[in-house]
Amino acid sequence: MSAPAPSPLAIVDAEVLPRQDEVLTEAALAFVAELHRRFTPRRDELLARRADRRAEIARTSSLDFLPETAGIREGDWKVAPAPAALNDRRVEITGPTDRKMTINALNSGAKVWLADFEDASAPTWENVVTGQLNLIDAYERKIDFTDARTGKSYALKSAEQLATVVMRPRGWHLQERHLQIDGRPVPGALVDFGLYFFHNAQRLIDLGKGPFFYLPKTESHLEARLWNEIFVFAQDYVGIPQGTVRATVLIETITAAYEMEEILYELRDHAAGLNAGRWDYLFSIVKNFRDGGGKFVLPDRNAVTMTAPFMRAYTELLVRTCHKRGAHAIGGMAAFIPSRKDAEINKVAFEKVKADKDREAGDGFDGSWVAHPDLVPIAMASFDAVLGEKPNQKDRLREDVSVAPGELIAIDSLDAKPTYEGLRNAVQVGIRYIEAWLRGLGAVGIFGLMEDAATAEISRSQIWQWINAGVVFENGTLATADLAREVAAAELTAIRDEIGAEAFANGKWQQAHDLLLQVSLDADYADFLTLPAYDQLQG
């Protein structure tokens, strides 16, 4: 049965969950309704603008810094100073907001936990609501529990040992079908932000730790402006001082890379920094330049490291931009999951993680991401070696960096090609991730790496791009839809043999296989894999 509407303003169309009335209060839903009515129309306009811009890129196969905002780039301004709880961000751990992860992330020794309602969380209604409850319980120190399966107990460390939470809501493109106001679904971003902010803004102020946010999938400074308007309204609504909110923007789209300064400027009273992602950034390049011919064809995803010339241009420009404006520059993800059985695998992987974090710290980043608590000490050592007792290195202005517009999209500067094994890996990882996502899991260990939705996006995008570009692999095989179907069918058989017929039947493997092929082979490229996937997500 559906829950009764707890407010005349909103209709909650979902199974009743334990303790949901603690989150879906009439006052909280009234706040979400105000956000929806005031800001969803502008969000809709900005989504339409994305499509217009994509069409322009398809026509020109180029991007440039915006001439109309040159005055902002040339101006003398800085973002608001970082609050004490966000001044030292040398290691940040990421993960979903389930109860176990909440405790482990807060206890991890990282300076910051990115509490994720976005790519590391499949947006079932249960995940949306219980994630909010878990964060409230954590701030109230009521989250201790014992795992019924293992008997292991989990409890928070002392307050001064806990990571600072930076919460990431869903991107602008996603709806929340379970919550309708005025007859239409509310954007997931406003549901996640609204419920969290309403319940926790004052709690976090009292703790001296927020409220702080990560903003995903931003494509322009106008989208950052919308978030700033939301922050201004929200702070007035609950009666906290303007400038209390701080937001870090993920520069994970190619269009945003050309508007970094403008994004910081729009959020300058609330800006904390920018983050340099990887898989979503590459996915965005494929999405936007998919009509651009061979020079925009990416090789295997694992061949595109942060040392690739066009990725190096992006990261160095990000550090330069952030420090010029007094903001933090946060580096990318170390996704390795340490093995409990193979010390040699760990040794090799830890050396790679260390080299990656040493490079970021040496380039001027103020911090970086890890996906597993065991990687926190490795990343910490890299940044400790550079920072010492300093909380950050924003004083390193990197005035030596100068990036021309074409350098950010010089994909053909990378000396690597797509391979048949790269196609097989994209299919393998894509099926495995989507299957877990359809079961409600957003952060998934696959082949020793912690993967999220961005992994599936780059995987299916590369399959699509290689087929449409007529790539010939090193073994002489032409990338075709039939080849992708053949590889996917073989992978499905291999999975059935690996896990057994019963486990296979109880999973969502055929559904995941079909969905991967749909978004990889359709002539009409889906903007986001999670849009058709959400239609198939139960709960």
Coordinates of C-alpha atoms in Angstrom, one line a residue:
M1 CA 0.0 0.0 0.0
S2 CA 1.1 3.6 -0.5
A3 CA 1.8 5.9 2.5
P4 CA -0.8 8.6 3.2
A5 CA 0.3 12.0 2.2
P6 CA 1.9 13.5 5.3
S7 CA 1.2 17.0 3.9
P8 CA -1.3 18.6 1.6
L9 CA 1.7 20.0 -0.3
A10 CA 3.2 16.6 -1.2
I11 CA 2.2 13.1 -2.3
V12 CA 4.6 10.3 -1.2
D13 CA 3.9 7.4 -3.5
A14 CA 5.9 4.5 -1.9
E15 CA 5.7 1.7 0.6
V16 CA 5.8 2.9 4.1
L17 CA 9.3 2.7 5.6
P18 CA 10.3 2.4 9.3
R19 CA 10.9 5.8 10.8
Q20 CA 10.1 7.6 7.5
D21 CA 8.0 10.1 9.5
E22 CA 11.2 11.4 11.1
V23 CA 12.4 12.5 7.7
L24 CA 9.2 13.2 5.8
T25 CA 7.8 15.7 8.3
E26 CA 5.2 18.2 7.2
A27 CA 7.6 21.0 7.8
A28 CA 10.4 19.4 5.8
L29 CA 8.1 18.6 2.9
A30 CA 6.8 22.2 3.0
F31 CA 10.4 23.3 2.6
V32 CA 11.0 20.9 -0.3
A33 CA 7.8 22.2 -1.9
E34 CA 9.0 25.8 -1.7
L35 CA 12.3 24.7 -3.3
H36 CA 10.4 22.9 -6.0
R37 CA 8.1 25.7 -6.9
R38 CA 10.7 28.4 -6.9
F39 CA 13.6 26.6 -8.6
T40 CA 12.4 23.7 -10.7
P41 CA 11.3 25.9 -13.6
R42 CA 14.8 27.4 -13.9
R43 CA 16.3 23.9 -13.6
D44 CA 14.1 22.8 -16.5
E45 CA 15.3 25.8 -18.6
L46 CA 18.9 24.9 -17.8
L47 CA 18.4 21.2 -18.9
A48 CA 17.0 22.5 -22.2
R49 CA 20.1 24.7 -22.5
R50 CA 22.3 21.7 -22.1
A51 CA 20.7 20.2 -25.2
D52 CA 21.2 23.4 -27.2
R53 CA 24.8 23.5 -26.2
R54 CA 25.4 19.9 -27.2
A55 CA 23.9 20.7 -30.6
E56 CA 26.3 23.5 -31.0
I57 CA 29.3 21.3 -30.1
A58 CA 28.0 18.7 -32.7
R59 CA 28.0 21.5 -35.3
T60 CA 31.4 22.9 -34.5
S61 CA 33.4 20.1 -32.8
S62 CA 35.0 22.8 -30.6
L63 CA 34.7 24.6 -27.2
D64 CA 36.3 27.8 -26.0
F65 CA 36.4 30.0 -22.9
L66 CA 33.3 32.2 -22.9
P67 CA 34.0 35.7 -24.4
E68 CA 31.0 37.2 -22.5
T69 CA 32.5 36.4 -19.1
A70 CA 36.1 37.5 -19.8
G71 CA 35.6 40.3 -17.2
I72 CA 35.1 37.7 -14.5
R73 CA 38.2 35.8 -15.5
E74 CA 40.2 39.0 -15.5
G75 CA 38.7 40.4 -12.3
D76 CA 40.3 40.6 -8.9
W77 CA 38.1 38.6 -6.5
K78 CA 38.2 35.6 -4.2
V79 CA 35.8 33.1 -2.8
A80 CA 34.8 33.3 0.9
P81 CA 37.5 32.0 3.3
A82 CA 37.2 28.3 4.2
P83 CA 35.6 27.5 7.6
A84 CA 37.8 25.7 10.1
A85 CA 36.2 22.3 9.5
L86 CA 37.0 22.5 5.7
N87 CA 40.4 24.2 5.8
D88 CA 42.3 20.9 5.8
R89 CA 40.9 18.4 3.3
R90 CA 44.1 16.4 2.5
V91 CA 42.2 13.1 2.3
E92 CA 38.6 12.6 1.5
I93 CA 36.8 9.2 1.5
T94 CA 33.7 8.7 -0.6
G95 CA 30.8 6.3 -0.3
P96 CA 27.0 5.8 0.1
T97 CA 25.1 6.5 3.2
D98 CA 24.1 3.1 4.4
R99 CA 24.5 2.5 8.2
K100 CA 27.8 0.5 8.1
M101 CA 29.5 2.9 5.6
T102 CA 28.4 5.9 7.5
I103 CA 30.2 4.7 10.6
N104 CA 33.3 3.4 8.8
A105 CA 33.7 6.5 6.7
L106 CA 33.3 8.9 9.7
N107 CA 35.8 6.7 11.6
S108 CA 38.2 6.3 8.7
G109 CA 40.8 8.9 9.6
A110 CA 40.0 10.9 6.5
K111 CA 39.5 14.6 7.0
V112 CA 36.3 14.6 4.9
W113 CA 33.6 12.0 4.0
L114 CA 31.7 12.6 0.8
A115 CA 28.3 11.2 1.9
D116 CA 26.9 10.2 -1.5
F117 CA 23.3 10.3 -2.6
E118 CA 24.5 10.4 -6.2
D119 CA 26.7 8.0 -8.2
A120 CA 27.6 5.7 -5.3
S121 CA 23.9 5.3 -4.4
A122 CA 21.1 3.6 -6.4
P123 CA 18.1 5.9 -5.7
T124 CA 15.6 3.4 -4.4
W125 CA 13.2 5.2 -2.0
E126 CA 14.6 3.1 0.8
N127 CA 18.1 4.4 0.1
V128 CA 17.0 8.0 -0.2
V129 CA 15.1 8.0 3.1
T130 CA 17.3 5.7 5.2
G131 CA 20.4 7.6 4.0
Q132 CA 18.9 10.8 5.5
L133 CA 18.1 8.9 8.7
N134 CA 21.6 7.5 9.0
L135 CA 23.1 11.0 8.8
I136 CA 20.7 12.4 11.4
D137 CA 21.5 9.5 13.6
A138 CA 25.2 10.0 13.1
Y139 CA 25.0 13.7 14.1
E140 CA 22.9 12.7 17.1
R141 CA 25.4 9.9 17.9
K142 CA 22.6 7.3 17.8
I143 CA 24.0 5.2 15.0
D144 CA 25.8 2.4 16.8
F145 CA 24.6 -1.1 15.7
T146 CA 25.5 -4.8 15.5
D147 CA 25.5 -6.5 12.1
A148 CA 22.9 -9.3 12.5
R149 CA 24.8 -11.4 9.9
T150 CA 28.3 -11.2 11.2
G151 CA 27.7 -10.2 14.8
K152 CA 30.2 -7.4 14.4
S153 CA 29.5 -4.1 16.3
Y154 CA 30.0 -0.7 14.8
A155 CA 30.3 2.5 16.9
L156 CA 31.5 6.1 16.3
K157 CA 34.8 7.3 17.6
S158 CA 35.1 10.5 19.6
A159 CA 33.8 13.6 17.9
E160 CA 37.2 15.1 17.3
Q161 CA 38.3 12.0 15.4
L162 CA 35.3 12.0 12.9
A163 CA 35.5 13.1 9.3
T164 CA 33.7 16.3 8.3
V165 CA 30.7 15.4 6.1
V166 CA 30.3 16.9 2.7
M167 CA 27.0 15.6 1.3
R168 CA 26.4 15.1 -2.5
P169 CA 22.8 15.2 -3.8
R170 CA 21.7 13.8 -7.1
G171 CA 22.4 15.7 -10.3
W172 CA 19.9 18.1 -12.0
H173 CA 18.8 15.5 -14.6
L174 CA 17.2 13.0 -12.2
Q175 CA 13.6 13.1 -10.9
E176 CA 12.4 11.6 -7.6
R177 CA 9.3 9.7 -8.7
H178 CA 8.2 8.8 -5.2
L179 CA 7.6 12.4 -4.2
Q180 CA 5.2 14.6 -6.2
I181 CA 4.3 18.2 -5.6
D182 CA 1.6 19.9 -7.7
G183 CA 1.3 16.8 -9.7
R184 CA 4.9 16.4 -10.9
P185 CA 7.9 14.6 -9.5
V186 CA 10.4 16.7 -7.6
P187 CA 14.0 16.8 -8.9
G188 CA 16.1 14.4 -7.0
A189 CA 18.6 17.1 -6.2
L190 CA 16.0 19.2 -4.4
V191 CA 14.7 16.2 -2.5
D192 CA 18.2 15.2 -1.3
F193 CA 19.4 18.7 -0.5
G194 CA 16.1 19.9 0.9
L195 CA 15.6 17.1 3.4
Y196 CA 19.2 17.1 4.5
F197 CA 19.5 20.8 4.8
F198 CA 16.2 21.2 6.7
H199 CA 16.9 18.6 9.3
N200 CA 20.7 19.1 9.7
A201 CA 21.6 22.7 9.0
Q202 CA 21.4 23.8 12.7
R203 CA 22.8 20.4 13.9
L204 CA 25.9 20.9 11.8
I205 CA 26.3 24.5 12.8
D206 CA 26.2 23.4 16.5
L207 CA 28.9 20.8 15.6
G208 CA 31.0 23.4 13.8
K209 CA 30.8 21.2 10.6
G210 CA 28.6 22.6 8.0
P211 CA 26.3 22.4 6.2
F212 CA 28.7 21.5 3.3
F213 CA 27.8 20.1 -0.1
Y214 CA 29.4 18.6 -3.2
L215 CA 27.6 19.6 -6.4
P216 CA 27.7 17.0 -9.2
K217 CA 27.2 17.0 -13.0
T218 CA 27.4 20.8 -13.3
E219 CA 27.7 21.8 -16.9
S220 CA 27.8 25.6 -16.7
H221 CA 28.2 28.7 -14.4
L222 CA 24.4 29.3 -14.9
E223 CA 23.8 26.0 -13.1
A224 CA 26.1 27.1 -10.3
R225 CA 24.2 30.3 -10.1
L226 CA 21.0 28.3 -9.6
W227 CA 22.6 26.4 -6.7
N228 CA 23.7 29.7 -5.2
E229 CA 20.2 31.1 -5.4
I230 CA 19.0 27.9 -3.6
F231 CA 21.5 28.4 -0.9
V232 CA 20.6 32.0 -0.3
F233 CA 16.9 31.1 -0.1
A234 CA 17.5 28.0 2.1
Q235 CA 19.6 29.9 4.6
D236 CA 17.0 32.6 5.0
Y237 CA 14.2 30.0 5.2
V238 CA 15.7 28.2 8.3
G239 CA 17.2 31.4 9.8
I240 CA 20.9 30.8 9.6
P241 CA 23.5 33.4 8.5
Q242 CA 24.2 33.9 4.8
G243 CA 27.5 32.3 3.8
T244 CA 27.1 29.4 6.3
V245 CA 26.7 26.9 3.4
R246 CA 29.8 25.8 1.5
A247 CA 29.8 23.9 -1.8
T248 CA 32.5 22.1 -3.7
V249 CA 31.8 21.7 -7.4
L250 CA 32.8 18.6 -9.3
I251 CA 34.4 19.6 -12.6
E252 CA 33.3 16.4 -14.2
T253 CA 31.9 17.7 -17.5
I254 CA 34.0 19.1 -20.4
T255 CA 31.8 22.2 -20.6
A256 CA 32.4 23.0 -16.9
A257 CA 36.1 22.8 -17.5
Y258 CA 35.8 25.9 -19.7
E259 CA 33.9 27.8 -16.9
M260 CA 35.8 27.0 -13.7
E261 CA 36.4 30.6 -12.8
E262 CA 32.8 31.6 -13.6
I263 CA 31.5 28.7 -11.5
L264 CA 33.5 29.8 -8.5
Y265 CA 32.4 33.4 -9.1
E266 CA 28.7 32.5 -9.1
L267 CA 29.2 30.6 -5.8
R268 CA 31.8 32.9 -4.3
D269 CA 30.0 33.5 -1.0
H270 CA 29.4 29.8 -0.7
A271 CA 32.3 28.2 -2.7
A272 CA 34.8 25.8 -1.0
G273 CA 36.6 24.5 -4.0
L274 CA 36.6 22.4 -7.2
N275 CA 37.2 18.6 -7.7
A276 CA 38.8 16.9 -10.6
G277 CA 37.1 13.7 -11.5
R278 CA 37.9 11.2 -14.2
W279 CA 35.3 8.7 -15.5
D280 CA 32.4 11.2 -15.6
Y281 CA 34.8 13.7 -17.3
L282 CA 35.7 11.2 -20.0
F283 CA 32.1 10.2 -20.3
S284 CA 31.2 13.9 -20.9
I285 CA 33.9 14.2 -23.6
V286 CA 32.4 11.2 -25.5
K287 CA 28.9 12.5 -25.0
N288 CA 29.6 16.0 -26.3
F289 CA 32.1 15.1 -29.1
R290 CA 30.6 11.9 -30.3
D291 CA 30.0 13.4 -33.7
G292 CA 33.6 14.8 -34.0
G293 CA 35.3 11.9 -35.8
G294 CA 38.4 9.9 -35.2
K295 CA 40.4 12.6 -33.3
F296 CA 37.9 12.4 -30.4
V297 CA 37.9 8.6 -30.1
L298 CA 39.1 7.6 -26.6
P299 CA 41.3 4.5 -26.1
D300 CA 40.6 2.0 -23.4
R301 CA 39.5 3.8 -20.2
N302 CA 42.4 2.4 -18.2
A303 CA 44.8 3.9 -20.7
V304 CA 43.5 7.4 -20.0
T305 CA 45.4 8.3 -16.9
M306 CA 45.6 11.7 -15.3
T307 CA 49.0 12.0 -17.0
A308 CA 47.5 12.1 -20.5
P309 CA 48.2 15.5 -22.0
F310 CA 44.6 16.6 -22.2
M311 CA 43.8 15.4 -18.7
R312 CA 47.0 17.1 -17.4
A313 CA 45.8 20.3 -18.9
Y314 CA 42.5 20.0 -17.1
T315 CA 44.0 19.2 -13.7
E316 CA 46.6 21.9 -13.8
L317 CA 44.1 24.5 -14.9
L318 CA 41.9 23.4 -12.0
V319 CA 44.6 23.9 -9.5
R320 CA 45.6 27.2 -11.0
T321 CA 42.0 28.4 -11.0
C322 CA 41.2 27.4 -7.5
H323 CA 44.3 28.8 -5.9
K324 CA 44.0 32.1 -7.8
R325 CA 40.6 32.5 -6.3
G326 CA 41.4 31.2 -2.8
A327 CA 39.5 27.8 -3.2
H328 CA 40.6 24.3 -2.5
A329 CA 41.6 22.0 -5.4
I330 CA 40.7 18.4 -4.7
G331 CA 42.1 15.6 -6.8
G332 CA 40.6 12.3 -8.1
M333 CA 39.7 8.9 -6.8
A334 CA 41.9 6.0 -5.8
A335 CA 39.4 3.2 -6.3
F336 CA 41.5 0.1 -5.4
I337 CA 39.9 -2.3 -2.8
P338 CA 42.7 -4.0 -0.8
S339 CA 42.7 -7.8 -1.0
R340 CA 42.5 -9.7 2.3
K341 CA 44.1 -12.7 0.6
D342 CA 46.9 -11.5 -1.8
A343 CA 49.6 -9.3 -0.3
E344 CA 51.4 -9.0 -3.6
I345 CA 48.4 -7.5 -5.4
N346 CA 48.2 -5.0 -2.5
K347 CA 51.9 -4.1 -2.7
V348 CA 51.7 -3.3 -6.5
A349 CA 48.4 -1.4 -6.1
F350 CA 49.5 0.6 -3.1
E351 CA 52.6 1.7 -5.0
K352 CA 50.4 2.9 -7.8
V353 CA 48.1 4.8 -5.4
K354 CA 51.1 6.4 -3.7
A355 CA 52.5 7.5 -7.1
D356 CA 49.1 9.0 -8.0
K357 CA 48.7 10.8 -4.7
D358 CA 52.4 12.0 -4.8
R359 CA 51.8 13.5 -8.2
E360 CA 48.6 15.3 -7.1
A361 CA 50.2 16.7 -4.0
G362 CA 53.2 17.7 -6.0
D363 CA 51.0 19.5 -8.6
G364 CA 49.4 21.6 -5.9
F365 CA 46.2 19.8 -5.0
D366 CA 45.0 20.4 -1.5
G367 CA 43.6 16.9 -1.1
S368 CA 42.4 13.9 -2.9
W369 CA 39.8 11.0 -2.8
V370 CA 40.0 7.4 -1.8
A371 CA 37.3 4.8 -1.8
H372 CA 38.5 2.5 1.0
P373 CA 39.6 3.2 4.5
D374 CA 42.9 1.2 4.0
L375 CA 43.9 3.8 1.4
V376 CA 43.6 6.7 3.8
P377 CA 47.1 6.4 5.4
I378 CA 48.7 6.1 1.9
A379 CA 47.0 9.3 0.6
M380 CA 47.6 11.0 3.9
A381 CA 51.4 10.3 3.8
S382 CA 51.6 11.8 0.3
F383 CA 49.9 15.0 1.3
D384 CA 51.7 15.2 4.7
A385 CA 55.0 15.0 2.9
V386 CA 54.1 18.2 0.9
L387 CA 51.9 20.1 3.4
G388 CA 53.6 19.3 6.7
E389 CA 51.7 21.2 9.3
K390 CA 50.0 23.5 6.8
P391 CA 46.3 22.8 6.2
N392 CA 46.5 23.3 2.5
Q393 CA 48.7 24.7 -0.3
K394 CA 46.5 27.4 -1.6
D395 CA 49.4 29.7 -1.5
R396 CA 50.9 27.8 -4.5
L397 CA 49.4 29.9 -7.2
R398 CA 50.8 27.8 -10.1
E399 CA 51.2 30.9 -12.2
D400 CA 53.4 28.8 -14.5
V401 CA 50.2 27.1 -15.8
S402 CA 48.7 28.4 -19.0
V403 CA 46.2 26.3 -20.9
A404 CA 44.9 27.0 -24.4
P405 CA 41.3 26.1 -25.2
G406 CA 42.3 23.4 -27.6
E407 CA 44.5 21.6 -25.1
L408 CA 41.5 20.5 -23.0
I409 CA 40.0 18.5 -26.0
A410 CA 43.3 17.3 -27.6
I411 CA 42.2 13.7 -27.2
D412 CA 44.5 12.7 -30.1
S413 CA 47.5 13.8 -28.1
L414 CA 47.3 10.5 -26.2
D415 CA 49.3 7.7 -27.8
A416 CA 46.9 4.8 -27.2
K417 CA 44.2 3.0 -29.2
P418 CA 41.0 1.1 -28.4
T419 CA 41.6 -2.6 -28.0
Y420 CA 39.4 -5.7 -28.2
E421 CA 40.2 -6.4 -24.6
G422 CA 39.0 -2.9 -23.8
L423 CA 35.7 -3.6 -25.4
R424 CA 35.4 -6.9 -23.4
N425 CA 36.2 -5.1 -20.2
A426 CA 33.7 -2.4 -20.9
V427 CA 31.0 -5.1 -21.4
Q428 CA 32.1 -7.1 -18.3
V429 CA 32.1 -4.1 -16.0
G430 CA 29.0 -2.6 -17.5
I431 CA 26.9 -5.7 -17.0
R432 CA 28.2 -6.3 -13.4
Y433 CA 27.7 -2.7 -12.3
I434 CA 24.2 -2.3 -13.8
E435 CA 23.0 -5.6 -12.3
A436 CA 24.1 -4.4 -8.8
W437 CA 22.5 -1.0 -9.4
L438 CA 19.2 -2.5 -10.3
R439 CA 19.3 -4.4 -7.0
G440 CA 19.8 -1.0 -5.2
L441 CA 23.6 -1.0 -4.8
G442 CA 25.4 2.1 -6.1
A443 CA 29.0 1.4 -4.9
V444 CA 30.1 -2.0 -6.2
G445 CA 33.4 -3.9 -6.0
I446 CA 34.3 -5.2 -9.5
F447 CA 37.7 -6.8 -10.3
G448 CA 39.3 -5.2 -7.2
L449 CA 38.1 -1.7 -7.8
M450 CA 35.2 0.2 -6.2
E451 CA 33.0 1.3 -9.0
D452 CA 30.0 3.7 -9.2
A453 CA 27.6 4.9 -11.9
A454 CA 30.4 6.9 -13.6
T455 CA 32.1 3.6 -14.5
A456 CA 29.1 2.3 -16.2
E457 CA 28.7 5.6 -18.1
I458 CA 32.2 5.6 -19.5
S459 CA 31.9 1.9 -20.3
R460 CA 28.7 2.1 -22.4
S461 CA 29.9 5.4 -23.9
Q462 CA 33.1 3.8 -25.2
I463 CA 31.2 0.9 -26.7
W464 CA 28.9 3.4 -28.4
Q465 CA 31.7 5.6 -29.6
W466 CA 33.9 2.8 -31.0
I467 CA 31.0 1.2 -32.9
N468 CA 29.9 4.6 -34.4
A469 CA 33.4 5.6 -35.3
G470 CA 34.1 2.3 -37.0
V471 CA 37.1 1.5 -34.9
V472 CA 39.2 -1.5 -35.9
F473 CA 40.9 -3.2 -33.0
E474 CA 44.5 -4.5 -32.9
N475 CA 43.3 -8.0 -33.8
G476 CA 41.7 -6.7 -37.0
T477 CA 38.2 -7.0 -35.7
L478 CA 35.8 -4.2 -36.6
A479 CA 33.7 -2.7 -33.7
T480 CA 30.1 -3.4 -34.6
A481 CA 26.8 -3.8 -32.8
D482 CA 26.9 -7.6 -33.6
L483 CA 30.4 -7.9 -32.0
A484 CA 29.1 -6.1 -28.8
R485 CA 26.1 -8.5 -28.7
E486 CA 28.5 -11.5 -29.1
V487 CA 30.8 -10.3 -26.4
A488 CA 27.8 -9.5 -24.1
A489 CA 26.3 -13.0 -24.7
A490 CA 29.6 -14.7 -23.9
E491 CA 29.9 -12.6 -20.7
L492 CA 26.4 -13.5 -19.5
T493 CA 27.3 -17.2 -20.0
A494 CA 30.5 -16.8 -18.1
I495 CA 28.7 -15.1 -15.2
R496 CA 26.2 -17.9 -15.0
D497 CA 29.0 -20.5 -15.0
E498 CA 30.9 -18.5 -12.3
I499 CA 28.0 -17.9 -9.8
G500 CA 25.7 -20.9 -10.6
A501 CA 22.3 -21.1 -12.1
E502 CA 20.4 -20.4 -8.9
A503 CA 22.3 -17.2 -8.0
F504 CA 22.1 -16.1 -11.7
A505 CA 18.3 -16.6 -11.7
N506 CA 17.9 -14.6 -8.4
G507 CA 19.9 -11.7 -9.8
K508 CA 19.1 -9.2 -12.5
W509 CA 21.7 -10.3 -15.0
Q510 CA 19.6 -10.6 -18.1
Q511 CA 18.0 -7.2 -17.4
A512 CA 21.4 -5.7 -16.9
H513 CA 22.7 -7.3 -20.1
D514 CA 19.7 -5.9 -22.1
L515 CA 20.0 -2.4 -20.6
L516 CA 23.7 -2.2 -21.3
L517 CA 23.2 -3.1 -24.9
Q518 CA 20.3 -0.7 -25.2
V519 CA 22.3 2.3 -24.1
S520 CA 25.4 1.1 -26.0
L521 CA 23.8 0.4 -29.3
D522 CA 20.8 2.7 -29.7
A523 CA 21.4 5.3 -32.4
D524 CA 19.8 7.9 -30.1
Y525 CA 22.5 8.2 -27.5
A526 CA 20.9 8.4 -24.0
D527 CA 22.1 11.5 -22.1
F528 CA 22.5 9.4 -18.9
L529 CA 22.4 5.6 -18.4
T530 CA 20.6 6.2 -15.0
L531 CA 17.5 7.7 -16.8
P532 CA 16.4 4.4 -18.5
A533 CA 17.8 2.4 -15.6
Y534 CA 15.7 4.4 -13.1
D535 CA 12.6 3.3 -14.9
Q536 CA 13.6 -0.3 -14.2
L537 CA 14.7 0.3 -10.6
Q538 CA 12.3 -1.3 -8.1
G539 CA 11.6 0.3 -4.8

